[in-house]
Tab-separated table of C-alpha atoms in Angstrom:
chain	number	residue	atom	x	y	z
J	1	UNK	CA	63.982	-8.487	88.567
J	2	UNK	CA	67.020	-5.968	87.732
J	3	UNK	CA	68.512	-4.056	84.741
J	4	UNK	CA	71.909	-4.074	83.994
J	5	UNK	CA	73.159	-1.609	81.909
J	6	UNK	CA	76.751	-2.021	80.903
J	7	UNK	CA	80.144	-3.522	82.484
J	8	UNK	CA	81.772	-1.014	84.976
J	9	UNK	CA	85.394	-12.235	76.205
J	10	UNK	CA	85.466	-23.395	75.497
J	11	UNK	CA	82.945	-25.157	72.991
J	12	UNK	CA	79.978	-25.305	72.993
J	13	UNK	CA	79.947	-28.680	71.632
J	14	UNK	CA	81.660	-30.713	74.325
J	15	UNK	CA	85.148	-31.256	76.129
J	16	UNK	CA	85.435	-34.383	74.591
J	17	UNK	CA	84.913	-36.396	70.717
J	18	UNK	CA	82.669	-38.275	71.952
J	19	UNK	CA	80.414	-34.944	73.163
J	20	UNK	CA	81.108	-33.496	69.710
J	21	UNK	CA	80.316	-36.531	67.486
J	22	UNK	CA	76.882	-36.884	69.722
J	23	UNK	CA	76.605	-33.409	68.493
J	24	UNK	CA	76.983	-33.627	66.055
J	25	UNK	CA	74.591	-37.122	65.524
J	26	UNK	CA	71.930	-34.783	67.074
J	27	UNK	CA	72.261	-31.719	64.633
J	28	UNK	CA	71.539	-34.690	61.920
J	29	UNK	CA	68.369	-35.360	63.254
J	30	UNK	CA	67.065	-32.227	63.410
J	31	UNK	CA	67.946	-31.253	60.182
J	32	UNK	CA	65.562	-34.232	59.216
J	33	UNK	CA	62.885	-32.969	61.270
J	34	UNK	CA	62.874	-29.602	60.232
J	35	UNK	CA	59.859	-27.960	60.346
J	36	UNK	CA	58.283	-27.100	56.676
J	37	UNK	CA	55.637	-24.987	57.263
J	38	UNK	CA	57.143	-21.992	58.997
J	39	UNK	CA	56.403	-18.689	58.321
J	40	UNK	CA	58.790	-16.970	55.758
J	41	UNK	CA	61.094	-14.157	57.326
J	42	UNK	CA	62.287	-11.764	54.686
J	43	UNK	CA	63.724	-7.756	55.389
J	44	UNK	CA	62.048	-4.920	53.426
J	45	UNK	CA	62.174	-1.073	53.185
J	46	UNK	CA	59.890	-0.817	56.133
J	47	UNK	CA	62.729	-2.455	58.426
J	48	UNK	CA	65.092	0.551	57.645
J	49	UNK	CA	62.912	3.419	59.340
J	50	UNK	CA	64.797	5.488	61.419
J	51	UNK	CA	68.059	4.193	60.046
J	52	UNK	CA	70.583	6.278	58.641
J	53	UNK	CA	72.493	4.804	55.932
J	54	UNK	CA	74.876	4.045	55.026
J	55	UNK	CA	76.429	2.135	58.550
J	56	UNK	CA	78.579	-0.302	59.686
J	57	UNK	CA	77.444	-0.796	63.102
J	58	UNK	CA	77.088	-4.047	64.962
J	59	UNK	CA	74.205	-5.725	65.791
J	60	UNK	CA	73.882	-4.770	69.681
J	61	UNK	CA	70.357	-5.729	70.984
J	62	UNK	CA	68.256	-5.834	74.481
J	63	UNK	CA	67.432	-9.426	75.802
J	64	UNK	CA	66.638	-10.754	79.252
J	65	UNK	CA	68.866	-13.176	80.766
J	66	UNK	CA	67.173	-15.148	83.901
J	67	UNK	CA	64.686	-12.531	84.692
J	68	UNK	CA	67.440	-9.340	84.314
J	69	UNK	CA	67.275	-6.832	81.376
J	70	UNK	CA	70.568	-7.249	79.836
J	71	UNK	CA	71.661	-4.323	77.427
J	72	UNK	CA	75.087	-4.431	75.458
J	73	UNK	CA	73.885	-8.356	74.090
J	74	UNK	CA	75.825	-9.128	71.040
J	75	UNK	CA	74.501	-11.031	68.358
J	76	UNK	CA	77.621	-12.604	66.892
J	77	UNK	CA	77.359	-15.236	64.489
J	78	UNK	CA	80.824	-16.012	63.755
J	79	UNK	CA	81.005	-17.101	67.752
J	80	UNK	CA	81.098	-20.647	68.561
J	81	UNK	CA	80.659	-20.366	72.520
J	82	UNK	CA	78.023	-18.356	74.450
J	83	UNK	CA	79.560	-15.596	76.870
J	84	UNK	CA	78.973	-13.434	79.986
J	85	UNK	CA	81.533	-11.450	81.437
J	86	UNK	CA	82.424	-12.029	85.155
J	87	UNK	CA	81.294	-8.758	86.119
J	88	UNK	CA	77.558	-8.891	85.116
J	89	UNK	CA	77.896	-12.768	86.252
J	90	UNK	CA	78.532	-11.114	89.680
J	91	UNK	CA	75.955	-8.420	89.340
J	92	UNK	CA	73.155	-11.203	88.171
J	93	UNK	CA	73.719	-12.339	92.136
J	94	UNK	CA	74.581	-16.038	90.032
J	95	UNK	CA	77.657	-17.874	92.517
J	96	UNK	CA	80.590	-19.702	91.380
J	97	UNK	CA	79.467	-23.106	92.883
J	98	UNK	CA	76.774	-23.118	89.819
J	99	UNK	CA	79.372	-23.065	87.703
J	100	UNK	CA	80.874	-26.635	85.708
J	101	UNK	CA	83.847	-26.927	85.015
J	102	UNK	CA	85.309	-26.458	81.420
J	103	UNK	CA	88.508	-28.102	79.990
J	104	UNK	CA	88.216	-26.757	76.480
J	105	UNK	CA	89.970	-23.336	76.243
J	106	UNK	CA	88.705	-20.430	74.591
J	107	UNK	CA	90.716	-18.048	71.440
J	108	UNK	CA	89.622	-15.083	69.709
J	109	UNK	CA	89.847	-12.339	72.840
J	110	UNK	CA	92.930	-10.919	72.569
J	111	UNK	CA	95.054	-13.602	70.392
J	112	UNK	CA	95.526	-15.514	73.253
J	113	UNK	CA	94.591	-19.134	75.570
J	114	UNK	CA	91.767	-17.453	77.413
J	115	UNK	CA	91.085	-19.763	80.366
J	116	UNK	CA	86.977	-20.086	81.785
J	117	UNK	CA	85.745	-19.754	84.963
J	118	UNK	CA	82.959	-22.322	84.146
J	119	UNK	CA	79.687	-22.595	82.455
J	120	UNK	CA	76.182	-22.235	83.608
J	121	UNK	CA	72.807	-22.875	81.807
J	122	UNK	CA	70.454	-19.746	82.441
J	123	UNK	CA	67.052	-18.612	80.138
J	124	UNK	CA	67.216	-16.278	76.700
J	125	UNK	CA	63.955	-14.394	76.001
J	126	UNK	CA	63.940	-12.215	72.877
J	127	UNK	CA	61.122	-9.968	72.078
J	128	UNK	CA	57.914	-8.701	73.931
J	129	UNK	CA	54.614	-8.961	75.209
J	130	UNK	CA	52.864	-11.961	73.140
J	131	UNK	CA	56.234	-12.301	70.498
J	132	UNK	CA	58.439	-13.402	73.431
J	133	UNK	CA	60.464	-16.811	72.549
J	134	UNK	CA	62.632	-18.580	75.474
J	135	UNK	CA	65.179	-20.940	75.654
J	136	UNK	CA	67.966	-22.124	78.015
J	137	UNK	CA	71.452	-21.864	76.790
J	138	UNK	CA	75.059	-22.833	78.368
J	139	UNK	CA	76.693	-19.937	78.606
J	140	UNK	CA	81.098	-19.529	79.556
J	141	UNK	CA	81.823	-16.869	82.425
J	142	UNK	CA	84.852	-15.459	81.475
J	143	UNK	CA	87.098	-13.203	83.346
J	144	UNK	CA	87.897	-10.512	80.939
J	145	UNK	CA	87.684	-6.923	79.795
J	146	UNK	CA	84.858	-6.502	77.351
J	147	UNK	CA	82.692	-3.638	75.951
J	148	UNK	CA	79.690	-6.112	75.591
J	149	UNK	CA	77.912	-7.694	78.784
J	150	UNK	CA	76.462	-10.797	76.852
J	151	UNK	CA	77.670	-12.518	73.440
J	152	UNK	CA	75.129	-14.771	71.746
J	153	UNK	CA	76.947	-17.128	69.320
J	154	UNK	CA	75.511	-19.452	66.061
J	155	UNK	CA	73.967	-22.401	67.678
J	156	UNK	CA	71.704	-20.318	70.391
J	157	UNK	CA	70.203	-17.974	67.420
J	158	UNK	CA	69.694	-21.805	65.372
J	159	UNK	CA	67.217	-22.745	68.748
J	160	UNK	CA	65.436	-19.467	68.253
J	161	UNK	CA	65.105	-19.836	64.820
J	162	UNK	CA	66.520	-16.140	64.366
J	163	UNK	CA	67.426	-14.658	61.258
J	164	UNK	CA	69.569	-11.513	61.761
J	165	UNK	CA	70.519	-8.684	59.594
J	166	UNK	CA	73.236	-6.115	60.658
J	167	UNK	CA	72.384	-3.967	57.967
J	168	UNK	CA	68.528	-3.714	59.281
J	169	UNK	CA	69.927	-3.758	62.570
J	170	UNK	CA	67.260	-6.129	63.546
J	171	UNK	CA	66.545	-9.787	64.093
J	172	UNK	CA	63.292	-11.516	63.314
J	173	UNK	CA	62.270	-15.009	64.806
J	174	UNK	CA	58.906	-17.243	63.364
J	175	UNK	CA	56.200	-17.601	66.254
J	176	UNK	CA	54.149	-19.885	64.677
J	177	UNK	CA	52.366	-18.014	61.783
J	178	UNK	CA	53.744	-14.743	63.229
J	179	UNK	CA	57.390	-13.301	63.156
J	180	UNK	CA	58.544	-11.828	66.484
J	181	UNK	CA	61.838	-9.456	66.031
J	182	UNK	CA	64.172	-7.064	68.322
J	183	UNK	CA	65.376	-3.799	67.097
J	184	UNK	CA	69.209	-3.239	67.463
J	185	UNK	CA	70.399	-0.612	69.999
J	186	UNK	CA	72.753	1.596	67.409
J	187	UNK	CA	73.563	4.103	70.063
J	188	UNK	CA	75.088	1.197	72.886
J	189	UNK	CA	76.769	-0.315	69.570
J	190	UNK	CA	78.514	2.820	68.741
J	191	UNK	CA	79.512	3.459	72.599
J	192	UNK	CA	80.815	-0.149	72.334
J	193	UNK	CA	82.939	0.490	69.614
J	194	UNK	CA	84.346	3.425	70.888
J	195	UNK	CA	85.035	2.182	73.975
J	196	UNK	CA	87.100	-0.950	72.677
J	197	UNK	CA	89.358	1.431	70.200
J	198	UNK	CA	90.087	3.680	73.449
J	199	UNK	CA	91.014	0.701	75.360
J	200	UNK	CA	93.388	-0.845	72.496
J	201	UNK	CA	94.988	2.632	72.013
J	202	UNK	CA	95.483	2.636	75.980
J	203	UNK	CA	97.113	-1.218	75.805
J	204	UNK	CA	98.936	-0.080	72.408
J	205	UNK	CA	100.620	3.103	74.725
J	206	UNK	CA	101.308	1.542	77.732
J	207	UNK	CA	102.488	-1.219	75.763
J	208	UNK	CA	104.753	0.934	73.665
J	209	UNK	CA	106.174	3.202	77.301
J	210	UNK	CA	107.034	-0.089	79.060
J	211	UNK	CA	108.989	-1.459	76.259
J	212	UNK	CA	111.146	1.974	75.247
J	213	UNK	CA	112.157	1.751	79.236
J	214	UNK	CA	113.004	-2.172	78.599
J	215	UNK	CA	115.403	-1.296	75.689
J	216	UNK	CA	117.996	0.081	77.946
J	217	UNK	CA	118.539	-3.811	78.960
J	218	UNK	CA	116.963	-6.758	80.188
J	219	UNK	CA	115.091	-6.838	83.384
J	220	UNK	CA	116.562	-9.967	86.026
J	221	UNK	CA	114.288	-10.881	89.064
J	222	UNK	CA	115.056	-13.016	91.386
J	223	UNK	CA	117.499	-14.827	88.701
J	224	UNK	CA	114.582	-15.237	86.246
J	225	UNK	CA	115.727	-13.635	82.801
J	226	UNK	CA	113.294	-11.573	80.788
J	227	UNK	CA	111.102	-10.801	84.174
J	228	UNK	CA	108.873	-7.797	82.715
J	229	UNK	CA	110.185	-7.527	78.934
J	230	UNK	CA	106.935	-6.645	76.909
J	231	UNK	CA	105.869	-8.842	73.889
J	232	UNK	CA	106.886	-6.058	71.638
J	233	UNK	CA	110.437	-6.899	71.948
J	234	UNK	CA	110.012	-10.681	72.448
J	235	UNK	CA	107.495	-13.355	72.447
J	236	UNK	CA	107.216	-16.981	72.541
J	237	UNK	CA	105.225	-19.133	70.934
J	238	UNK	CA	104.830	-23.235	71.232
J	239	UNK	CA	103.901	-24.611	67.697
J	240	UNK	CA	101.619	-27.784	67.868
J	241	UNK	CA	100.789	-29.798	65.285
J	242	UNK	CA	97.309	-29.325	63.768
J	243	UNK	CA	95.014	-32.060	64.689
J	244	UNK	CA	97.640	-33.396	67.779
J	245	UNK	CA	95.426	-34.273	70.805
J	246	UNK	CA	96.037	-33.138	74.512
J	247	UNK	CA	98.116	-34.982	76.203
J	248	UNK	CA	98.333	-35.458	80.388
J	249	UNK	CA	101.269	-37.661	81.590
J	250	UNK	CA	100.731	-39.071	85.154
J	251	UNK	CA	102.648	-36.601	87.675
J	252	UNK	CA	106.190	-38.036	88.464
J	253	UNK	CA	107.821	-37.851	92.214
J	254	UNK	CA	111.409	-37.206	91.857
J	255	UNK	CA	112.404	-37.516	95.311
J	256	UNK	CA	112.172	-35.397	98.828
J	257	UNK	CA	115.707	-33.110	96.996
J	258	UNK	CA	114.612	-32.893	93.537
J	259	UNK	CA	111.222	-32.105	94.568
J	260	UNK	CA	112.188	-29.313	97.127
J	261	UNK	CA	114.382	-27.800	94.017
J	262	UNK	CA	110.878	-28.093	91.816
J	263	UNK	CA	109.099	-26.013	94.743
J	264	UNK	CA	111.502	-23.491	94.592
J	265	UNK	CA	111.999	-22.760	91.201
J	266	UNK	CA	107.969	-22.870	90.568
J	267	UNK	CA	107.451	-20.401	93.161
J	268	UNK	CA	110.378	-18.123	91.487
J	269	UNK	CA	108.531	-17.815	88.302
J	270	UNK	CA	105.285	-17.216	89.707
J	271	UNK	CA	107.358	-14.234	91.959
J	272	UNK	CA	108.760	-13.137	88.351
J	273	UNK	CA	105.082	-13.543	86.271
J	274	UNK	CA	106.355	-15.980	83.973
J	275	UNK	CA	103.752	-18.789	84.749
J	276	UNK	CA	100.358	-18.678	86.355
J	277	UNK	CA	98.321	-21.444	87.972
J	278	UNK	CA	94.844	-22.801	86.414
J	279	UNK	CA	92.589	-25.404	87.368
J	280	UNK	CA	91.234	-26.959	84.121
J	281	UNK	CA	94.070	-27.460	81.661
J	282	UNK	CA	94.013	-29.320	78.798
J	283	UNK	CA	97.776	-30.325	77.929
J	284	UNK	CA	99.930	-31.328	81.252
J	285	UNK	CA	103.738	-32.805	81.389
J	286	UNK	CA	105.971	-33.205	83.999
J	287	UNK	CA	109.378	-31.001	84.626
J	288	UNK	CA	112.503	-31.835	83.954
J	289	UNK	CA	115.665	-31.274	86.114
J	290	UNK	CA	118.760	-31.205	84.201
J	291	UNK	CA	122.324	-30.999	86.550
J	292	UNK	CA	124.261	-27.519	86.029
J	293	UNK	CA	127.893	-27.786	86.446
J	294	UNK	CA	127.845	-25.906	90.139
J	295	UNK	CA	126.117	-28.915	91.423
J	296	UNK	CA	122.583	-27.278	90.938
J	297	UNK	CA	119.621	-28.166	89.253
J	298	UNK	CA	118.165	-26.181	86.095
J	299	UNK	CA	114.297	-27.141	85.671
């Protein structure tokens, strides 16, 4: 038993076609099995005491996570992927050997690849005392800055059966002929808010300093050009074509020399911060050495 009170970001329908198509085959079924005789969940005038209005707030809530008290638990239905931060993954005493590994990357953090430490199935309760409903959800651990500990996407609110409305700032659930619900926490979702427009104003300055002292010229590191130059000057982007599949070559050897020069070279641009190793990567292709007229090689 703990409570965690704040931090101090893969699909969830497969790695592969064939996971998402039996997915998909499986969210057929239910539809046909749907229960009929559930109670009806509908919002009133009673659900808005204590509410000021108007608001825009999002809909933070409490919810325990394998037997902790998690606060800071978004309810976001536009999510596709479950996720906990690393740092209350740590703080849950949960170890990286319980983790699987995840192929599929994960967009939407910061406009970028972000790249998962794993996933983990752990237990959701919502509500209290005889209105409690649980269910055990795959959740991604990634390693990233957030204002939220927990984000609960689409399909684990579908298993609950939960209807939620931002505007309320509640969520209601059918238990049988009774309707379970969680209150959101509008104080934690306006400290979250806050907190994420201080921290893009902080990125947005630091941002801004680092590229006025780039200006003056471009930054060379150990021969690597552009070593340091902030995206606001330049950026570079690798346009695939929608609906392309990843693609993995076999590695090539290209002999004891040309492989010596690869060594090199890689271990230049990690020096300079232009690449970055990761374990589960979805598109791979092999180098390739071109001669340079001083009898070098240019990877």
């Amino acid at each position: 038993m703990g409570l965690i009170k704040m931090i101090s970001g893969g699909s969830t329908d497969g790695d592969s076609n064939r996971a998402r198509k039996s997915r998909s085959r499986k969210d057929c079924m239910e539809v046909e099995g749907a229960r009929r005789n559930e109670v009806v969940i509908s919002f009133g005038s009673e659900d808005l005491k204590g509410i000021n209005l108007p608001h825009n707030d999002a809909l933070i809530i409490q919810a325990r996570i394998s037997n902790y008290d998690i606060l800071r638990v978004f309810i976001d239905s536009g999510s596709s992927v479950n996720v906990i931060f690393k740092d209350v993954f740590v703080k849950m005493d949960l170890q990286s050997y319980q983790l699987e590994a995840v192929e599929t990357a994960l967009f939407g953090f910061t406009g970028h690849v972000v790249y998962l430490e794993g996933e983990i199935v752990l237990s959701l309760t919502l509500g209290s005392q005889d209105l409690k409903k649980t269910v055990m959800i795959s959740v991604i651990v990634v390693d990233s800055p957030s204002s939220y500990n927990i984000i609960i996407e689409r399909s684990a609110m579908n298993e609950l059966r939960v209807v939620a409305s931002t505007y309320h700032q509640k969520i209601k659930f059918p238990m049988g002929a009774r309707v379970g619900e969680v209150r959101g926490d509008r104080p934690s979702s306006r400290k979250c808010y806050v907190e994420a427009v201080r921290a893009d104003q902080s990125k947005t300055r630091k941002e801004g300093k680092k590229a006025k002292n780039d200006e003056g010229g471009r930054v060379v590191e150990k021969g690597e050009e552009l070593a340091g130059i902030s995206p606001l000057i330049s950026e570079h982007h690798l346009n695939i074509l929608p609906g392309s599949h990843p693609v993995k070559p076999k590695k090539r050897h290209f002999g004891p020399e040309k492989d010596k020069v690869i060594d090199e070279q890689v271990r230049d641009l990690l020096k300079a911060g232009h690449i970055r190793e990761i374990q589960f990567h979805t598109w791979l292709s092999n180098v390739v050495l071109v001669p340079k007229f001083i009898e070098k090689w240019r990877m």
